[in-house]
Structure formats: structure tokens, C-alpha cells
Short mmCIF file of C-alpha atoms in Angstrom, two decimals:
data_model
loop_
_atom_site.label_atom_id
_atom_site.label_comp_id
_atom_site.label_asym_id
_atom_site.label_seq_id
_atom_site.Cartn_x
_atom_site.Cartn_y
_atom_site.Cartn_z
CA UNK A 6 33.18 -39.82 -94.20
CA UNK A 7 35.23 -42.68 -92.76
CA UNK A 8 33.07 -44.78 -90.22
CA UNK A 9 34.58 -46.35 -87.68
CA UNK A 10 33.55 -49.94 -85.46
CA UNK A 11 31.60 -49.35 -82.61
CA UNK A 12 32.62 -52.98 -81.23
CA UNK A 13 36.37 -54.20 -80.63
CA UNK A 14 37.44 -57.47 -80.17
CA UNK A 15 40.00 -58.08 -77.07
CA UNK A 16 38.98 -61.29 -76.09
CA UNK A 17 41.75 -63.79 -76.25
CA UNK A 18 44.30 -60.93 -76.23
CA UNK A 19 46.26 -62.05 -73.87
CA UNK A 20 45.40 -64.81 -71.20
CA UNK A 21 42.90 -64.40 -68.71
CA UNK A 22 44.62 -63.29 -65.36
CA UNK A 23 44.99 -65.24 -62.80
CA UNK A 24 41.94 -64.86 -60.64
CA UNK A 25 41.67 -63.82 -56.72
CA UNK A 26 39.06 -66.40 -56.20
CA UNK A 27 38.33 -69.87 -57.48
CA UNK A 28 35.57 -70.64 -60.68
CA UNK A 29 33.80 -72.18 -57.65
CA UNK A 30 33.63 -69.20 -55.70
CA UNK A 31 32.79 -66.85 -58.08
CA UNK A 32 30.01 -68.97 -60.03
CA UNK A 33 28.93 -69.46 -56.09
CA UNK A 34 28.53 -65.41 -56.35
CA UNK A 35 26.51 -65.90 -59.45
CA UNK A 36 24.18 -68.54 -58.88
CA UNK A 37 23.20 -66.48 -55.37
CA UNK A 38 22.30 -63.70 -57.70
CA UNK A 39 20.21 -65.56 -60.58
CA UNK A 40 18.27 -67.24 -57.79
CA UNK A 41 17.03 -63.93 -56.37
CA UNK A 42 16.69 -62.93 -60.65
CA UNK A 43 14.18 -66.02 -60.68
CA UNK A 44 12.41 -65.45 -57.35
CA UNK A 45 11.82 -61.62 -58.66
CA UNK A 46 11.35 -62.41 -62.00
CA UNK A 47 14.55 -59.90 -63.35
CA UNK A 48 15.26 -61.44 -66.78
CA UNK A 49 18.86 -59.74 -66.59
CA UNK A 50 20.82 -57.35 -64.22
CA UNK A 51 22.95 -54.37 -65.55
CA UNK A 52 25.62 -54.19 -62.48
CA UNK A 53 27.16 -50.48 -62.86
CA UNK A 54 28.90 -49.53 -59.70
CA UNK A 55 32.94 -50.54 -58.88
CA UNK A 56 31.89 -53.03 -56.06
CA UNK A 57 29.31 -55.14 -57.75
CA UNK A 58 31.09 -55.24 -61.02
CA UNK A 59 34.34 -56.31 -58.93
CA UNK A 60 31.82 -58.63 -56.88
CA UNK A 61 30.30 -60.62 -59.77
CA UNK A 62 32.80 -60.22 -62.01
CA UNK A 63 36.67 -59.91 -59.69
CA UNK A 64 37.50 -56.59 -62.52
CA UNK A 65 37.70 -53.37 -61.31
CA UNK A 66 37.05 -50.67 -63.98
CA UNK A 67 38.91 -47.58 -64.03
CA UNK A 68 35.75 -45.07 -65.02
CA UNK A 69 37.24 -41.57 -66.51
CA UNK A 70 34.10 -39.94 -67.68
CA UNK A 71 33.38 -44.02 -68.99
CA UNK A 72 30.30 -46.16 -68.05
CA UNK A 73 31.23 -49.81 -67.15
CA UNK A 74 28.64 -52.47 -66.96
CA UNK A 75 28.85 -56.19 -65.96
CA UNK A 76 25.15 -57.80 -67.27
CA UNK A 77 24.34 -61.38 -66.23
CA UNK A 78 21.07 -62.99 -67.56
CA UNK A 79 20.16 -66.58 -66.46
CA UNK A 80 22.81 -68.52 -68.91
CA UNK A 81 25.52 -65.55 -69.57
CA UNK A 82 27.27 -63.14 -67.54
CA UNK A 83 29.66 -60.60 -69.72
CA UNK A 84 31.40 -57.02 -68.23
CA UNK A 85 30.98 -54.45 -70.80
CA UNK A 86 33.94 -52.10 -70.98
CA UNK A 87 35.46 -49.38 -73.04
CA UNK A 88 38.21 -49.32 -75.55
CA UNK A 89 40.76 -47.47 -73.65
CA UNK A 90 40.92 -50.56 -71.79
CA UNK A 91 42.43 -53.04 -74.23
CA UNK A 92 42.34 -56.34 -73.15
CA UNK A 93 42.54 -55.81 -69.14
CA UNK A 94 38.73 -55.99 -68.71
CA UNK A 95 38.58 -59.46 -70.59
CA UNK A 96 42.26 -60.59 -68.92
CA UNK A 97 40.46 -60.03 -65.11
CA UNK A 98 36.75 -61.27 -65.96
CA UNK A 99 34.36 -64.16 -64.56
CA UNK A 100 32.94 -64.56 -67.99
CA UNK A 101 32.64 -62.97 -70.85
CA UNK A 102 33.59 -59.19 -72.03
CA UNK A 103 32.23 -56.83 -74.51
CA UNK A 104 34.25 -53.83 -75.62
CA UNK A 105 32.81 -50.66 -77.21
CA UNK A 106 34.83 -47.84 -79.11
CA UNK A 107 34.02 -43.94 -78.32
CA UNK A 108 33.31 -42.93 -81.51
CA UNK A 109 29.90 -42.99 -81.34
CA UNK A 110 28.58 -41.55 -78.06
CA UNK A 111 25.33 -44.55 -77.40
CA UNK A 112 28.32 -47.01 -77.92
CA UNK A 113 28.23 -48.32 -74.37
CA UNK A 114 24.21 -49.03 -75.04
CA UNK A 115 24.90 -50.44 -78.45
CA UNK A 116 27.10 -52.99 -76.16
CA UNK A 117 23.95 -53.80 -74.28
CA UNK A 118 22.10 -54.37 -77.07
CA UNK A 119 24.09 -56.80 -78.29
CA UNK A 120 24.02 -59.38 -75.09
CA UNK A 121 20.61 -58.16 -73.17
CA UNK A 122 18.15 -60.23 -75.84
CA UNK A 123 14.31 -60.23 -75.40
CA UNK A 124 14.93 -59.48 -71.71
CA UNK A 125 11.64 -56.97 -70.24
CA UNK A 126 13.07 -56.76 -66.51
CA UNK A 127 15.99 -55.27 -66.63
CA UNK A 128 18.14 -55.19 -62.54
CA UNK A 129 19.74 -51.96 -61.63
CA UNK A 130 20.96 -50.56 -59.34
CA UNK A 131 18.83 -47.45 -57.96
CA UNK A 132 21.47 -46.68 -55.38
CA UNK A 133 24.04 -46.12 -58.41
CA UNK A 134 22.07 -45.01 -61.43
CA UNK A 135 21.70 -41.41 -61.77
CA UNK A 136 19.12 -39.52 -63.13
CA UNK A 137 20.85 -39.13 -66.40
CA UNK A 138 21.76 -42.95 -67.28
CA UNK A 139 17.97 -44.01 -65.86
CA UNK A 140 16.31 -41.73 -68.98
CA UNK A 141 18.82 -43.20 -71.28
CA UNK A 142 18.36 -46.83 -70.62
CA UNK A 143 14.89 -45.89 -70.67
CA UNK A 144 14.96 -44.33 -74.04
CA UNK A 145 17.29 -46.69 -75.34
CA UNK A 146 15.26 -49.60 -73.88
CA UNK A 147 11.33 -48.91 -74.36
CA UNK A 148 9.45 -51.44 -72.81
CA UNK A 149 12.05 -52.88 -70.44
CA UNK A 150 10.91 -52.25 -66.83
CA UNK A 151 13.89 -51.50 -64.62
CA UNK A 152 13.81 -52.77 -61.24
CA UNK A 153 16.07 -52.60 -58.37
CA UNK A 154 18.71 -54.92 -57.67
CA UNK A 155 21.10 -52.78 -55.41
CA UNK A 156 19.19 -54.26 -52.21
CA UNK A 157 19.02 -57.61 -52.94
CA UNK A 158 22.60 -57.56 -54.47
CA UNK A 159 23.70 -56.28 -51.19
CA UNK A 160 22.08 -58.37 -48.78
CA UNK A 161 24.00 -61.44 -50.35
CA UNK A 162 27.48 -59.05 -50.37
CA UNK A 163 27.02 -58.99 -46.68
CA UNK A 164 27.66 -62.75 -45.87
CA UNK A 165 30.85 -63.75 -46.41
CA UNK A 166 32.55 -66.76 -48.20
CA UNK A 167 35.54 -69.17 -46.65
CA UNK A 168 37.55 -67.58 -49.11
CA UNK A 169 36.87 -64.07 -48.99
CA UNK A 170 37.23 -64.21 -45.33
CA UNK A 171 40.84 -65.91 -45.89
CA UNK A 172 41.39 -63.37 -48.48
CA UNK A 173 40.54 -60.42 -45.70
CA UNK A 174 42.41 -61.76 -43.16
CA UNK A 175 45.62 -61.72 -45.22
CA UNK A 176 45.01 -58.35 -45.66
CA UNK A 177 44.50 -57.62 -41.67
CA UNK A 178 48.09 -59.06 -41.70
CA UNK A 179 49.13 -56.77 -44.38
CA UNK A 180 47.71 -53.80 -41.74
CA UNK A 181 49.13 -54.82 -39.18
CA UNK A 182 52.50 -54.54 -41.20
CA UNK A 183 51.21 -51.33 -42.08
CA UNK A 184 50.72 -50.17 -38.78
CA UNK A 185 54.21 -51.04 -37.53
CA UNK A 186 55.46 -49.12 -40.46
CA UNK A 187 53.77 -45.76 -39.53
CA UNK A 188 55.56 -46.64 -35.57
CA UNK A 189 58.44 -47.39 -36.90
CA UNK A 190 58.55 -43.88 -38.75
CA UNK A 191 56.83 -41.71 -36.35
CA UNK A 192 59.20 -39.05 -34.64
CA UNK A 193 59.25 -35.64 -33.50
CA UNK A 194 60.04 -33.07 -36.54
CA UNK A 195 58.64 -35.84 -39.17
CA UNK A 196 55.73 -34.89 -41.37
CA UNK A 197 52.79 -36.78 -41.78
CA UNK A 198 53.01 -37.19 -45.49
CA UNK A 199 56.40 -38.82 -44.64
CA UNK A 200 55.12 -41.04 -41.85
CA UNK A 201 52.42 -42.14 -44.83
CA UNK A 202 54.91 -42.70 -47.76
CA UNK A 203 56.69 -45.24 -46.12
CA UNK A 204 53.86 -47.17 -44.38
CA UNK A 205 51.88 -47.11 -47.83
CA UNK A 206 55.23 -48.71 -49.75
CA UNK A 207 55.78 -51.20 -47.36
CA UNK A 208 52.23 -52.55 -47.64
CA UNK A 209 52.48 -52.41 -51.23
CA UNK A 210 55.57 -54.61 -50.86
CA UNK A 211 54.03 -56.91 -48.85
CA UNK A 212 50.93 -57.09 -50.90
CA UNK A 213 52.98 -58.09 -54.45
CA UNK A 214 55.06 -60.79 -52.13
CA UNK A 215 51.69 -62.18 -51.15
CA UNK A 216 49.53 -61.71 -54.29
CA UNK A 217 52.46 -62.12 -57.21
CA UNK A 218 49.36 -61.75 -60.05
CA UNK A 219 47.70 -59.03 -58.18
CA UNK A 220 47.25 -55.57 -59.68
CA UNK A 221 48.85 -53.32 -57.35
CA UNK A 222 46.35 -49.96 -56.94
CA UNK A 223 44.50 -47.64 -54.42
CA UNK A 224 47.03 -49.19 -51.10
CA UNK A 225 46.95 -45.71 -49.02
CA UNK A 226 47.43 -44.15 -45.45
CA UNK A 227 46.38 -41.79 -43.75
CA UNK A 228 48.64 -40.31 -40.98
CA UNK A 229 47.05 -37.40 -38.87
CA UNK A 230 48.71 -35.71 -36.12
CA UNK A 231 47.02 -32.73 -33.84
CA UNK A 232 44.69 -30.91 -35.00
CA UNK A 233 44.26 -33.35 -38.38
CA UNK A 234 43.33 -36.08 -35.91
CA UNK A 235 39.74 -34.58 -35.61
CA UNK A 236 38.28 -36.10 -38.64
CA UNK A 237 38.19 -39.85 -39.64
CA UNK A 238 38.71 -39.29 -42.95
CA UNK A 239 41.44 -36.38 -43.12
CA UNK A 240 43.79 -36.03 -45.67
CA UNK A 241 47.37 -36.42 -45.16
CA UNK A 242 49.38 -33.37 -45.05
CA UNK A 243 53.01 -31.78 -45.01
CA UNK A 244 52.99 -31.05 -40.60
CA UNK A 245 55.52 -31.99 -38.68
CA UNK A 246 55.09 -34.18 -35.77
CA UNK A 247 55.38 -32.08 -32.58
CA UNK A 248 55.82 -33.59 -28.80
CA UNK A 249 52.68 -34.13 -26.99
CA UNK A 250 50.28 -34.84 -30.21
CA UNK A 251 48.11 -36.81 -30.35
CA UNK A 252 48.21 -38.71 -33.56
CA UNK A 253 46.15 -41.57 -35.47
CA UNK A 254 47.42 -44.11 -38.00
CA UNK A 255 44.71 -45.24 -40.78
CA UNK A 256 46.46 -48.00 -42.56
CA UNK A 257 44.00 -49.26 -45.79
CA UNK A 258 46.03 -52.01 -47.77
CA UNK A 259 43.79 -52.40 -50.90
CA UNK A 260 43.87 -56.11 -52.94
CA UNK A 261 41.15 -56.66 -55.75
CA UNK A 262 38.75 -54.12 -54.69
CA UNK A 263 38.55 -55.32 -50.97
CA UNK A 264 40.29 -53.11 -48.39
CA UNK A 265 40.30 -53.58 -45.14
CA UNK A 266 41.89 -51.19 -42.37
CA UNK A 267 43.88 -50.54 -38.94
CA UNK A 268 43.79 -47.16 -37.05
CA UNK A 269 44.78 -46.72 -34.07
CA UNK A 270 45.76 -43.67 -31.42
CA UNK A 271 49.23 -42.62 -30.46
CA UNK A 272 50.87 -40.11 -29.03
CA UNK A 273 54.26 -38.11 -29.70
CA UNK A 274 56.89 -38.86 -26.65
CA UNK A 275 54.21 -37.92 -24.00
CA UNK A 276 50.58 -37.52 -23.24
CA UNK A 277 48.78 -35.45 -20.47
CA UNK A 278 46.75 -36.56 -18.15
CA UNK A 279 43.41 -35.75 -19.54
CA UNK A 280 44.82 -37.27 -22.82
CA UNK A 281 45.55 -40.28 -21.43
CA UNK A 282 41.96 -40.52 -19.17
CA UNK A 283 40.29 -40.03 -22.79
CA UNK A 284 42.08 -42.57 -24.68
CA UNK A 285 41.72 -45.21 -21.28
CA UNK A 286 37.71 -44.61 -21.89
CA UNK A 287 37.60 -45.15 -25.48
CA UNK A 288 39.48 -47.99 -25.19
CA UNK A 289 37.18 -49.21 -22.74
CA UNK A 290 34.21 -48.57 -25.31
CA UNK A 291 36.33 -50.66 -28.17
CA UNK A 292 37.14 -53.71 -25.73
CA UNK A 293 33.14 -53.79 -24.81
CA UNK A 294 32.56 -52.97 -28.26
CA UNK A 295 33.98 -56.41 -29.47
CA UNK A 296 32.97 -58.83 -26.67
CA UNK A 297 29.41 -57.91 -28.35
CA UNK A 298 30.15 -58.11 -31.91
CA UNK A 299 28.43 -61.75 -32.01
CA UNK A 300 25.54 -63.80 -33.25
CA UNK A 301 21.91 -62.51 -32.51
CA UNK A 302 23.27 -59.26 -31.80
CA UNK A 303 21.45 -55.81 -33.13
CA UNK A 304 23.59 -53.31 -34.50
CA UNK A 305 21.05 -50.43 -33.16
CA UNK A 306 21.63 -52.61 -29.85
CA UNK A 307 25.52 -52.77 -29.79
CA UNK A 308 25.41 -48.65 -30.48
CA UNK A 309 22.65 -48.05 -27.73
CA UNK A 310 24.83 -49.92 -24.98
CA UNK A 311 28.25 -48.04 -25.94
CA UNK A 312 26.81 -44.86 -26.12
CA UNK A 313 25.55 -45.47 -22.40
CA UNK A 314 29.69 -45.59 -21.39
CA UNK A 315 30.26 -42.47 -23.84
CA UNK A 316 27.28 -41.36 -21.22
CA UNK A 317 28.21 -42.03 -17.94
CA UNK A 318 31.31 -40.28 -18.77
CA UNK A 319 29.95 -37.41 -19.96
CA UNK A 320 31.84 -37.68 -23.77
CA UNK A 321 28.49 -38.85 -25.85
CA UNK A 322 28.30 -35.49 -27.36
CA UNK A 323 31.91 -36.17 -28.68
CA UNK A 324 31.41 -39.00 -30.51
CA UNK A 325 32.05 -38.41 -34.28
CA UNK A 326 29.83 -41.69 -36.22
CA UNK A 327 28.70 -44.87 -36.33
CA UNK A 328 30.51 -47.79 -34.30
CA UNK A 329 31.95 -49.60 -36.77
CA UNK A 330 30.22 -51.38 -40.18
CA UNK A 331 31.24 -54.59 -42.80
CA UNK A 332 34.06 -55.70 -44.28
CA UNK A 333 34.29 -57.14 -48.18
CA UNK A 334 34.29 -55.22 -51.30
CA UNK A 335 35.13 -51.74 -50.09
CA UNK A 336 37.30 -48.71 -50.34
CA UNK A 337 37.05 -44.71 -49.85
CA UNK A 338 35.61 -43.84 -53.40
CA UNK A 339 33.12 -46.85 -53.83
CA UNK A 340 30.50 -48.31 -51.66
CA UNK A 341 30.35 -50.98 -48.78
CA UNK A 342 27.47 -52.87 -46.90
CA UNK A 343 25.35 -49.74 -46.02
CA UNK A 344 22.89 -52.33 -44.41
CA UNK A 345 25.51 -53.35 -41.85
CA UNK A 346 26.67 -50.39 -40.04
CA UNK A 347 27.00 -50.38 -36.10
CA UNK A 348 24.91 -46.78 -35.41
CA UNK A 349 21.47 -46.48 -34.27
CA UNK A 350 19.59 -46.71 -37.44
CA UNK A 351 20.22 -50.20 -37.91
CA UNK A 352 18.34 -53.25 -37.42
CA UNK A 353 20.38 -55.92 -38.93
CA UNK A 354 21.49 -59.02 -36.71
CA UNK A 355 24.86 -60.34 -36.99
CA UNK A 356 24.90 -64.17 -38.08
CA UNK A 357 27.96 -66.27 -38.92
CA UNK A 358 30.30 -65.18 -41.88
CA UNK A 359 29.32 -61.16 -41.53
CA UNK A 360 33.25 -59.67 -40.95
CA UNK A 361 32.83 -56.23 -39.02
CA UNK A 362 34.47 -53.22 -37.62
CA UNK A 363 34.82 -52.27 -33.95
CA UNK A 364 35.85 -48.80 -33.93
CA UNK A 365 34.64 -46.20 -31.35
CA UNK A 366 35.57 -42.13 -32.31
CA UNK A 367 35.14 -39.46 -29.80
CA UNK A 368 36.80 -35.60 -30.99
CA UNK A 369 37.18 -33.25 -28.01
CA UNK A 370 37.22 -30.21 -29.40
CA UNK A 371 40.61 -27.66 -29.94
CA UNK A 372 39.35 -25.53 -27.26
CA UNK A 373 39.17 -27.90 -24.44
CA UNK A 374 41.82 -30.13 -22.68
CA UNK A 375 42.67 -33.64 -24.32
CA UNK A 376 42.17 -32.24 -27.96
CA UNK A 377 41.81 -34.34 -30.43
CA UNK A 378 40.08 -37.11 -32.31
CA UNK A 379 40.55 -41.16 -30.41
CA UNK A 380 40.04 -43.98 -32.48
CA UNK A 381 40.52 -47.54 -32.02
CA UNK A 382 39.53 -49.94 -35.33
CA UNK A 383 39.78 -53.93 -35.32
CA UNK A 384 37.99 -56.20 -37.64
CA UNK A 385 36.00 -59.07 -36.18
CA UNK A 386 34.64 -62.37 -38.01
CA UNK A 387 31.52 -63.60 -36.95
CA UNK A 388 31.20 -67.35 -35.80
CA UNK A 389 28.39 -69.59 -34.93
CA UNK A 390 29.61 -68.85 -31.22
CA UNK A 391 30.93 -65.27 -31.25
CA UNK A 392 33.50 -63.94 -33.28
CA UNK A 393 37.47 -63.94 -34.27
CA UNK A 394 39.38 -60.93 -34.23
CA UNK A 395 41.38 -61.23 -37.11
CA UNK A 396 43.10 -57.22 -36.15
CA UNK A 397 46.88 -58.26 -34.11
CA UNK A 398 48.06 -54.77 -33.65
CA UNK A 399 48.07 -53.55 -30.06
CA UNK A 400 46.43 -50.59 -28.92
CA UNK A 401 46.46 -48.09 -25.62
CA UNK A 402 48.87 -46.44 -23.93
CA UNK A 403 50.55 -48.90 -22.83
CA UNK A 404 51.87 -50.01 -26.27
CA UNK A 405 51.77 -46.64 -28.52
CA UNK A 406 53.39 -43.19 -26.75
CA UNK A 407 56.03 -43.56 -29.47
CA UNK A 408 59.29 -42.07 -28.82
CA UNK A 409 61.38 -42.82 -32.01
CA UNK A 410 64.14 -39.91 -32.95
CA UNK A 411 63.77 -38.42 -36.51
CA UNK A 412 66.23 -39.47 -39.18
CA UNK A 413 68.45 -37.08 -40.23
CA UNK A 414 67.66 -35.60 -44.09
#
């Protein structure tokens, strides 16, 4: 029977791309991590999830049914990758890259092996493992401990560089464009998904004008109108705009696994009165919200004092989730900062270079009057004396009842 390798060689196929940040950022990003290795005594770390790997090593895998890896030890750091790949994964990587083949199915481990040496405490990531690549690497590793690194790794995520806050607040700009897009198409009789297409393209546009060596992926919007406004997270669909809805524009320009987002409420040609008393209030909890987004601040604190105007107005019951959470390596199918999240449960204080969300949610219900789901979204830096909103898009009713006339088919 023929064998075949269970190892290809990419490297040098190709040159390496040109990288978001500079060698002295991202060796910055490493050195942060191998101190915490040597202060825990982790001989190596076996990153596995999209926003570490992207983190440590600025490549973002593309998994189908594939495990990724990106392993530093104290002298090496290589991303592990699989053949379908080519040379991509060694093109976009902060070090080194090992390829396997899929013809044998412990290929990926056989990677491992290769580059993990005499290490016997192995990093992982608990919050990213499953159950079924833990007894693996444990079978395929006796007498490595595994320990977590997810934590740690997170906690120095969550602190932001010079240049990834430059790099985000490009992309706020990029929203913003965004946002005037989804205006600038919004009109009685237009769907949603139509509203979405052309906000999503002209971000894209803007992005490869910006970022000429960027890989353009995952840019999206989501345009909600009526009873789609209800949910955060709701998928576009095919309805057509109707006068009087009340709509929300969720505008997530995506550049090297960071994403960063603008949503805001609107309304179709006119909004009732109770409409217009809702939206007044939770713009009233966003404008507070901010003004407290600084340094020293709890996030269990900030949520406590907005729910008391949600309160006093009798709309806490109505609010739909936290009050906003961080900003770096992020997007809607991989993970974020789960330590910094503005909601109740949290005890993290703000300090300088943490880049947050302010965005208050309440959803009255189909049933009663002012339907529909209100949400307001900037992103704030934090500063040694408060913070910088980096979000220029206005907001409120003074600025977005849109009355723009559908173009003809």
C-alpha cells in the first residue's frame, strides 16, 4: 500500500504577508504570555481557539471539521495547521508554521509532537477544549499535565496596545461608514436583506481602501425592522420596511479577527408617541452609561446604577442583557473578553487601555404600545482620566426618523 507524508512543507511558499501589527507588537503579545508560562511554571501552551491563535499569532484559521493549534514554548512559537491550507497559515504567521496532511487521522498530534519537546506542563485552554480533544492529548501525551491557560491568556487580551487601539478605531470609522450606508438605503417597501447588502459592500470597500494587504472576510450587517428588532442578534431577513417601524442597524466591519460594531435605533417616516418616550429613556440610560465608563469604575457598579433609571421608569423588566462588554479580538462565532462585560456578575475595574461598549437594550413586548427592541451601541477607550469615544455616528430622534423614498427596481 502506498504511504503517504504526514508532514508538508509550505514554509517559504510564498512571502510572509504583510502583517496587521508590527514584530514589536506582536513579540510584545508573546513575551506577556511566556512571563505568566514562567510565573506558572507551563513549559508550553497549545492555543486552540480562533481568537488566541489570531492573538498570538495575527492568522485566522478557517476550521472545517480541522483542529488548528498555535504552540509557543519559552524560545519558539509555531501555528500548526492543516494541508488544505497551503501556504496561507505560514504567509499570515508570527513565527513559525507546521503543516500536517489528513491521511492519517492523529496527524494534527503527530504535528505536536514534533515541536512540543520534553515539555510536562502543557497550557490549554479549558474554556475551548472539549471533552473529546482533552482524552486525546491525554492519551497522546502521558505524563504531560495540562493546565489552564484560557484565564490568564485572557486577562492580558483585555488591556489594550497603542496599536490595537489605532487599529479599532479605524474600524469605528469604517462603522460609522457603515451606518450611513444602512440610512442612506433605508425606505419604505425596502427589505432588510437589501438595506444589509449594501451597507455590508460598502464597508468592505472601505476596509480594502484602508487595509490594501488585508484579507477581506466575515464584514456583515444586520438590519432588523419590527418585529425582528426584538433580538440583538437576529438574522437578517427578506421584510419590507413598513411606515412607523421601528428598526435597528448592527453594522460589524470585521479586519484580522477584530470586529468592532455600531447599532443604533431608527424609525420608518414616523414614530408614536410612546415610541418616541421609549427611545428618549434609553437614550438617557446610554448617555449616563458612558459618562461612567472610566477608571476605578465596577462593571457590576455601572449595571446596578442604570438599571435604577430602567427602574424609576418602570422598563427594568424589559431590558434584554448585559450593558455593554470589550472590544479586541472578537466576532459572532468566536469568543471575546468574557471577564469584561458590563452586567451584574462582574467585578472587574476599568483601568487605562480596556476599549468597551456602551449599549443599553430594552424589548417591549408585541403586545404592548412602543413594540420593539431600542438599542444604542458606542465604543469607549479608557484613559488615565476617563475615556474617548471613538463611536461618531449620531443617535436619537432627533437625527434617525429616516424618510428616504425607495428606489425603483
Amino acid at each position: 500500500m502506498t504511504t503517504r507524508e504526514r508532514l508538508q512543507n509550505y514554509v517559504g511558499n510564498g512571502s510572509k504577508a504583510q502583517p496587521t501589527f508590527s514584530a514589536a507588537e506582536m513579540q510584545r503579545r508573546h513575551d506577556a504570555i511566556r512571563a505568566h508560562m514562567a510565573q506558572a511554571g507551563v513549559d508550553a501552551a497549545l492555543f486552540t481557539s480562533y481568537h488566541n491563535i489570531n492573538y498570538y499569532a495575527d492568522f485566522l484559521y478557517c476550521q472545517f471539521g480541522r483542529r488548528y493549534g498555535f504552540l509557543i514554548d519559552h524560545d519558539h512559537a509555531t501555528s500548526i495547521s492543516a494541508g488544505i491550507d497551503g501556504g496561507q497559515p505560514w504567509r499570515r504567521t508570527f513565527g513559525n508554521n507546521l503543516t500536517y496532511t489528513d491521511w492519517q487521522k492523529d496527524n494534527y498530534f503527530h504535528a505536536i509532537r514534533q515541536i512540543v519537546g520534553a515539555a510536562k506542563r502543557i497550557g490549554i485552554e479549558f474554556d475551548h477544549v472539549t471533552l473529546d480533544l482533552l482524552a486525546l492529548l491525554k492519551s497522546e501525551f502521558p505524563g504531560v499535565e495540562f493546565v489552564d491557560i484560557a484565564a490568564p491568556a485572557m486577562r492580558l487580551r483585555m488591556v489594550k496596545s497603542p496599536e490595537e487601539i489605532a487599529h479599532i478605531t479605524q474600524m469605528t470609522r469604517i462603522a460609522d461608514i457603515g451606518g450611513a450606508a444602512c440610512v442612506e438605503a433605508t425606505a419604505v417597501g425596502t427589505p432588510e436583506h437589501e438595506v444589509a447588502l449594501h451597507s455590508t459592500a460598502t464597508m468592505v470597500r472601505e476596509i480594502a481602501k484602508t487595509w490594501p494587504e488585508a484579507e477581506l472576510l466575515d464584514t456583515w450587517t444586520w438590519f432588523q425592522s419590527g418585529i425582528n428588532t426584538d433580538g440583538a442578534h437576529n438574522p437578517v431577513t427578506s421584510r419590507k420596511i413598513e411606515a412607523g417601524d421601528i428598526l435597528s442597524l448592527n453594522c460589524f466591519p470585521m479586519v484580522a479577527g477584530y470586529y468592532v460594531a455600531l447599532e443604533r435605533t431608527l424609525f420608518a417616516e414616523h414614530a408614536s408617541d410612546e415610541h418616541l418616550r421609549l427611545w428618549e429613556i434609553n437614550c438617557k440610560v446610554h448617555d449616563r452609561g458612558k459618562e461612567l465608563l472610566v477608571p476605578g469604575a465596577k462593571c457590576a457598579d455601572i449595571a446596578a446604577e442604570l438599571n435604577e433609571i430602567y427602574a424609576a421608569e418602570n422598563l427594568l423588566q424589559y431590558r434584554s442583557f448585559g450593558y455593554g462588554h470589550s472590544f479586541g479580538v472578537l466576532c459572532h462565532y468566536y469568543g471575546r473578553e468574557a471577564g469584561l462585560e458590563l452586567r451584574e456578575d462582574c467585578d472587574t475595574v476599568l483601568e487605562p487601555g480596556m476599549v468597551v461598549s456602551m449599549e443599553p437594550m430594552i424589548t417591549i413586548p408585541d403586545h404592548l404600545p412602543g413594540a420593539g427592541g431600542y438599542r444604542e451601541h458606542d465604543i469607549l477607550v479608557i484613559e488615565e482620566t476617563g475615556n474617548r469615544n471613538i463611536t461618531g455616528f449620531p443617535y436619537g430622534p432627533e437625527h434617525l426618523i429616516v424618510r428616504g423614498k425607495a428606489k425603483a427596481a
